[in-house]
CSV table of C-alpha atoms in Angstrom, one decimal:
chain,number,residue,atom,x,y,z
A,1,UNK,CA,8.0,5.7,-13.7
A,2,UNK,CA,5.4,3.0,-13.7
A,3,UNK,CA,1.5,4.0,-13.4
A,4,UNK,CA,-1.3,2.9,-12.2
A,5,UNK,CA,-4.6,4.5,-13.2
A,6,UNK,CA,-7.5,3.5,-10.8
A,7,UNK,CA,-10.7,5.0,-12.4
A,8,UNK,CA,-13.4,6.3,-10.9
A,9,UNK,CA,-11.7,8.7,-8.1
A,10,UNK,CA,-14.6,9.5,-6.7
A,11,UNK,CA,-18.1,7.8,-7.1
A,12,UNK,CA,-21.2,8.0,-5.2
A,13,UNK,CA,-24.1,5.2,-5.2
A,14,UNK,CA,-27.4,4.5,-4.1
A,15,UNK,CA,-27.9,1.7,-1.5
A,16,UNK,CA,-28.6,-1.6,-2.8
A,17,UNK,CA,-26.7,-1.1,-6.0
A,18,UNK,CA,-23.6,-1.9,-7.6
A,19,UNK,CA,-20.3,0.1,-8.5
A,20,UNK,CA,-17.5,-1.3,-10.3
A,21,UNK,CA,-13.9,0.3,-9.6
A,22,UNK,CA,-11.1,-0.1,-12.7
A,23,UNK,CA,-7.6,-0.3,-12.3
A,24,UNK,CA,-5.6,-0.2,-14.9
A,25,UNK,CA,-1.1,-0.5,-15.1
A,26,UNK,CA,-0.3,1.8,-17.8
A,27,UNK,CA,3.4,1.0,-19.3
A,28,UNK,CA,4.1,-2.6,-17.5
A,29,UNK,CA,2.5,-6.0,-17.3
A,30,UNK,CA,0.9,-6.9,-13.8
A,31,UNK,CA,0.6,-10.4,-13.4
A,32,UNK,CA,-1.0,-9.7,-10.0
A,33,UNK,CA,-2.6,-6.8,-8.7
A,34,UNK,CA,-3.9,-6.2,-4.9
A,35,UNK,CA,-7.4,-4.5,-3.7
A,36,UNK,CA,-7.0,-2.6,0.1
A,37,UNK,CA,-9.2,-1.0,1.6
A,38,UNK,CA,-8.3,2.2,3.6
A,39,UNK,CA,-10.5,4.0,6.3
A,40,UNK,CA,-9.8,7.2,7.7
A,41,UNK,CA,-6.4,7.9,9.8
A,42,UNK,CA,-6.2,4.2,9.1
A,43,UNK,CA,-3.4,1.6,7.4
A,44,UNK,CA,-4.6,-0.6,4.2
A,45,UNK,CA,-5.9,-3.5,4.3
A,46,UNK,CA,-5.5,-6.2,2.0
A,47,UNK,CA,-9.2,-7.3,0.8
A,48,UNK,CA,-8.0,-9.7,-2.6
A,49,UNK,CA,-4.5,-11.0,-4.3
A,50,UNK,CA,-5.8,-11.3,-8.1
A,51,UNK,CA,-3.8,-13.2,-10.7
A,52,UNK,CA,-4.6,-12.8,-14.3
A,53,UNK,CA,-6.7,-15.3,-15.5
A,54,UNK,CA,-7.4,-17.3,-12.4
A,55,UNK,CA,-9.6,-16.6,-9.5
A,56,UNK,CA,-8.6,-13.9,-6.9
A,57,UNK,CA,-7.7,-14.8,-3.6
A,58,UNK,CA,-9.4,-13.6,-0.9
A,59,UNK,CA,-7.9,-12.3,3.2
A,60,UNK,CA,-10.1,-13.5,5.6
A,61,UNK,CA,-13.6,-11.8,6.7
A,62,UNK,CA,-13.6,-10.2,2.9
A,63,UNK,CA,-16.8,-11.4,1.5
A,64,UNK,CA,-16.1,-12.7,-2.2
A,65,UNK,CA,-19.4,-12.2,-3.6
A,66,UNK,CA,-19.9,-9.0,-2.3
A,67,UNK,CA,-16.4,-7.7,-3.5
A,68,UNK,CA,-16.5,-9.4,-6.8
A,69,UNK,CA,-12.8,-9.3,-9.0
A,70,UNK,CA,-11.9,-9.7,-12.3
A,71,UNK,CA,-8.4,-9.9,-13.6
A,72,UNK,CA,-8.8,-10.0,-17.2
A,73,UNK,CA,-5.8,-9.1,-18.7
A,74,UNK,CA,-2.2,-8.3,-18.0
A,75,UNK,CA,-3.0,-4.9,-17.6
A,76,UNK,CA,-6.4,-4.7,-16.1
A,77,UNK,CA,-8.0,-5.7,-13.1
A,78,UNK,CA,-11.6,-4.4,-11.6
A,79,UNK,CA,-13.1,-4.4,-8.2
A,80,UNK,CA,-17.2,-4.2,-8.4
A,81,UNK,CA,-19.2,-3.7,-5.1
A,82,UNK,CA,-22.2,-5.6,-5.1
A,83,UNK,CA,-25.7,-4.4,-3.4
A,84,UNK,CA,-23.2,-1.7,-2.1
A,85,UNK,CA,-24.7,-0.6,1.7
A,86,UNK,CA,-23.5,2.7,3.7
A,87,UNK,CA,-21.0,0.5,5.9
A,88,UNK,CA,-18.9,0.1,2.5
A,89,UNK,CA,-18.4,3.8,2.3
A,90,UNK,CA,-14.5,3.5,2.2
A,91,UNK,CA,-11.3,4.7,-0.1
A,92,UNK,CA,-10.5,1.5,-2.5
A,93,UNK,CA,-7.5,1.2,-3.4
A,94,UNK,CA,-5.4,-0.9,-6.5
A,95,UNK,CA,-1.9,-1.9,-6.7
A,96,UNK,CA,-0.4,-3.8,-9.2
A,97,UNK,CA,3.1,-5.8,-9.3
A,98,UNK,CA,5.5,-5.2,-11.8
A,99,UNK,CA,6.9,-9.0,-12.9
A,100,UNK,CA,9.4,-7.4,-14.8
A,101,UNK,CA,13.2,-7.2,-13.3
A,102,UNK,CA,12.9,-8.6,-9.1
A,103,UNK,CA,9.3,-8.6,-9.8
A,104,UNK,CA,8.3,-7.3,-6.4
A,105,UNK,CA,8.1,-3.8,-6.6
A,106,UNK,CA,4.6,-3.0,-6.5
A,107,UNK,CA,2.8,0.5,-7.5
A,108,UNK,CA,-0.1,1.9,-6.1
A,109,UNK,CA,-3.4,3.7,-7.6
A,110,UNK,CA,-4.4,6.9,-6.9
A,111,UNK,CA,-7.5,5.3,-5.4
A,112,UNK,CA,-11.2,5.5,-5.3
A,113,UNK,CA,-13.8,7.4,-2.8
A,114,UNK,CA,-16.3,5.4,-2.6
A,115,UNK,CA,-19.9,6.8,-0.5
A,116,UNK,CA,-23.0,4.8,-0.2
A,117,UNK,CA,-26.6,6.6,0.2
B,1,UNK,CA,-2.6,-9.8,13.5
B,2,UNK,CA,-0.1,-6.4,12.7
B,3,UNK,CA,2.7,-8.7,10.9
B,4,UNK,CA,4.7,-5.4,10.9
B,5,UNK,CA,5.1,-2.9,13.5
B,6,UNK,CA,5.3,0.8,13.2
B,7,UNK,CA,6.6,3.6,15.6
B,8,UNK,CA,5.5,6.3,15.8
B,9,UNK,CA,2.2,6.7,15.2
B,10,UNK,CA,2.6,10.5,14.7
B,11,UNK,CA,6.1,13.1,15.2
B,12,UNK,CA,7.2,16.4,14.7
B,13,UNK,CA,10.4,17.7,13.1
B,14,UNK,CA,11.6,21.4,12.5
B,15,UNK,CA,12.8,22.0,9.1
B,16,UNK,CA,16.0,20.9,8.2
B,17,UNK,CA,15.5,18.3,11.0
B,18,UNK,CA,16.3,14.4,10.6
B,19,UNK,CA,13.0,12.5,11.1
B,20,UNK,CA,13.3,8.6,11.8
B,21,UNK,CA,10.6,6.1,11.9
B,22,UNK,CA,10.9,2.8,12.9
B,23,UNK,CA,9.4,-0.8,12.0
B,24,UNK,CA,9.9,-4.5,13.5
B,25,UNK,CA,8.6,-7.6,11.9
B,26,UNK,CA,8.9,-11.3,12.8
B,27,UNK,CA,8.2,-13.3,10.0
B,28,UNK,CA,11.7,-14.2,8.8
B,29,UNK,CA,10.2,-15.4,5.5
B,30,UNK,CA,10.1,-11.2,4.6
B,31,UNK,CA,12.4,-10.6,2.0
B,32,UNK,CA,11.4,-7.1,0.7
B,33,UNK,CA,10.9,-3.9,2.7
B,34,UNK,CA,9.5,-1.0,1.0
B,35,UNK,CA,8.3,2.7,2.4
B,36,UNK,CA,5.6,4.2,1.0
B,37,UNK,CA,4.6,8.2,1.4
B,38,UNK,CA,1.1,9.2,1.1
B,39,UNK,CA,-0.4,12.1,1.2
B,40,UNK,CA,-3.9,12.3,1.9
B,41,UNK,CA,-6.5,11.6,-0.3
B,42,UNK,CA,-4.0,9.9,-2.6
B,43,UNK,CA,-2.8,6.3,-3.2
B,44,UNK,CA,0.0,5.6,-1.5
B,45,UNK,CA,3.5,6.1,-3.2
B,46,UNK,CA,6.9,3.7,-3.2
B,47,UNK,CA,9.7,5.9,-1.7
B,48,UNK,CA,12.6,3.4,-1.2
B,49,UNK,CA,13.1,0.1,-0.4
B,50,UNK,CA,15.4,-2.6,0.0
B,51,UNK,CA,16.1,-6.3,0.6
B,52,UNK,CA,17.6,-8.6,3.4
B,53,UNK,CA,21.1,-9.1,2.6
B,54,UNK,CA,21.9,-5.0,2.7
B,55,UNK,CA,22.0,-3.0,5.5
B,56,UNK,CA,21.4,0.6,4.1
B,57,UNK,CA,20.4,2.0,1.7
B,58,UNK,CA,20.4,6.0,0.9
B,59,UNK,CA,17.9,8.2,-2.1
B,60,UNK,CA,18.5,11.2,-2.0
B,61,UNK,CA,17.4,12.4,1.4
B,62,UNK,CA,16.0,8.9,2.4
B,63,UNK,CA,17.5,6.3,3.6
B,64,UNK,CA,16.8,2.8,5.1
B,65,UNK,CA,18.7,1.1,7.8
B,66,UNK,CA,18.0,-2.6,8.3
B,67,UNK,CA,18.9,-4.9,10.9
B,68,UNK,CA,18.1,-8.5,9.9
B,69,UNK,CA,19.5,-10.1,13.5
B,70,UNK,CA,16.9,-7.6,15.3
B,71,UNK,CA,14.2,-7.9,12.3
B,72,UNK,CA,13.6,-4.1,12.4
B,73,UNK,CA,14.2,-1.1,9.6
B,74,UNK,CA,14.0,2.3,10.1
B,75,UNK,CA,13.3,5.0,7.7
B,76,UNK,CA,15.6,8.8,7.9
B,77,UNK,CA,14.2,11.4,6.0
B,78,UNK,CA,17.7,14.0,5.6
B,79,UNK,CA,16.8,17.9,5.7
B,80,UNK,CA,13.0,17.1,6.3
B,81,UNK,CA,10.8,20.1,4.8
B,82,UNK,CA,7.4,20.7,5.0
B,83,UNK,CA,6.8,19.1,1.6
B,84,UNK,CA,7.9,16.1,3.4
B,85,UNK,CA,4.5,15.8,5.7
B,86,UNK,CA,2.5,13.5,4.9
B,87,UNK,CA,2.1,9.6,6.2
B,88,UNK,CA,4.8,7.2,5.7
B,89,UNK,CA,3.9,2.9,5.8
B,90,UNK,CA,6.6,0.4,6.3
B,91,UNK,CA,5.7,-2.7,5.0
B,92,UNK,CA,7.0,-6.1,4.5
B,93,UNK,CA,6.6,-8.6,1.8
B,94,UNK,CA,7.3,-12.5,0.9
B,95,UNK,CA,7.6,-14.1,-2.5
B,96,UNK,CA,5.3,-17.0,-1.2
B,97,UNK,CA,2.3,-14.8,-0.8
B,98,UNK,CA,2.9,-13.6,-3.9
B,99,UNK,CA,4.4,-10.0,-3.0
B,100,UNK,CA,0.9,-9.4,-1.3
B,101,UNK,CA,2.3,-6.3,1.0
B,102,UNK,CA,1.8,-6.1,5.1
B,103,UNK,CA,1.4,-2.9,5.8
B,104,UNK,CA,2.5,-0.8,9.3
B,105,UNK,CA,-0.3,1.3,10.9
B,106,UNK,CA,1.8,4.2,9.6
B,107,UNK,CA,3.2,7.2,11.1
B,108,UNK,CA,1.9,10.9,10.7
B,109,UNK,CA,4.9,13.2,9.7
B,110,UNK,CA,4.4,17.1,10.3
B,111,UNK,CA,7.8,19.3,9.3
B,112,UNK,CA,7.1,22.8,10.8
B,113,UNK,CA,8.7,25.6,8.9
């Protein structure tokens, strides 16, 4: 099946620094992959839409130039948390669309622990 | 705003029992309704799904009822076994936003031996 590799799984930074998350589609082209955000106990919620090539869109109260994105290929997308603070602590969390067939089936990452100190 | 509406928020089924969660949306522009199992820790992980125009549709032990008139779905997980625990998301999708998925709040499945 497809997969989605979402690299680091676990990272811990310093406050005030940055930390850039990689997610990757393995064996199909995603011409849009998704960032959520997931706290504990909690549903995900949709921080960006990214399409390769152009500018990510952002959901509402989602600071852009904190959570910057980069879609730079078909098969790569990454998420960097800038001047990360503790209040960013959170599990990260890729998906990427298959635009292959229907095009809307959409696979997830195994996501990405992020703690600020 | 929850564009999609999940129920309930936790349950408990014996083994071998049928578990059933149910969702509700109301934007009619939805035209693809997928379940997704995660356990935790993990990303979240497609399980079935299934569009408008059909009214079931069966995997295995999962199956998806849909009910366009009263804009809800329901997931049935067959034979549930402990293997099975873990938290379950509806969600609800649109070709116009590009896929981007609206997630349920989720439901908290525990399948005591």
């Amino acid at each position: 099946g497809a997969v989605v590799s979402q690299h680091p799984s676990r990272v811990i930074c310093k406050s005030g620094t940055s930390v850039k998350i990689e997610c990757r589609s393995l064996d199909f082209q995603a011409t849009t992959m998704f960032w959520y955000r997931q706290f504990p106990k909690q549903s995900l919620m949709l921080m960006a839409t990214s399409n390769e090539g152009s500018k990510a869109t952002y959901e509402q109260g989602v600071e852009k130039d904190k959570f910057l994105i980069n879609h730079a290929s078909l098969t790569l997308s990454t998420l960097t948390v800038t001047s990360a603070h503790p209040e960013d602590s959170s599990f990260y969390i890729c998906s990427a669309r298959d635009g292959q067939g229907s095009g809307n089936t959409i696979y997830f990452g195994e996501g990405s622990w992020l703690t600020v100190v | 705003q929850q564009q999609v509406k999940q129920s309930p928020q936790s349950l408990i089924v014996q083994k071998g029992g049928i578990s059933i969660i149910n969702c509700a949306y109301e934007n009619t522009a939805f035209d693809y309704f997928p379940w997704y199992q995660q356990f935790p820790g993990k990303g979240p992980a497609l399980l079935i799904a299934i569009r408008p125009d059909v009214s079931e549709k069966k995997e295995g032990r999962f199956t998806i009822s849909f009910n366009k008139s009263a804009k809800q779905f329901s997931l049935h997980i067959m034979d549930s076994q402990p293997g099975d625990s873990a938290t379950y998301f509806c969600a609800a999708s649109k070709k116009s936003a590009g896929y981007a998925l609206n997630f349920g709040k989720g439901t908290s499945l525990l399948v005591t031996p």
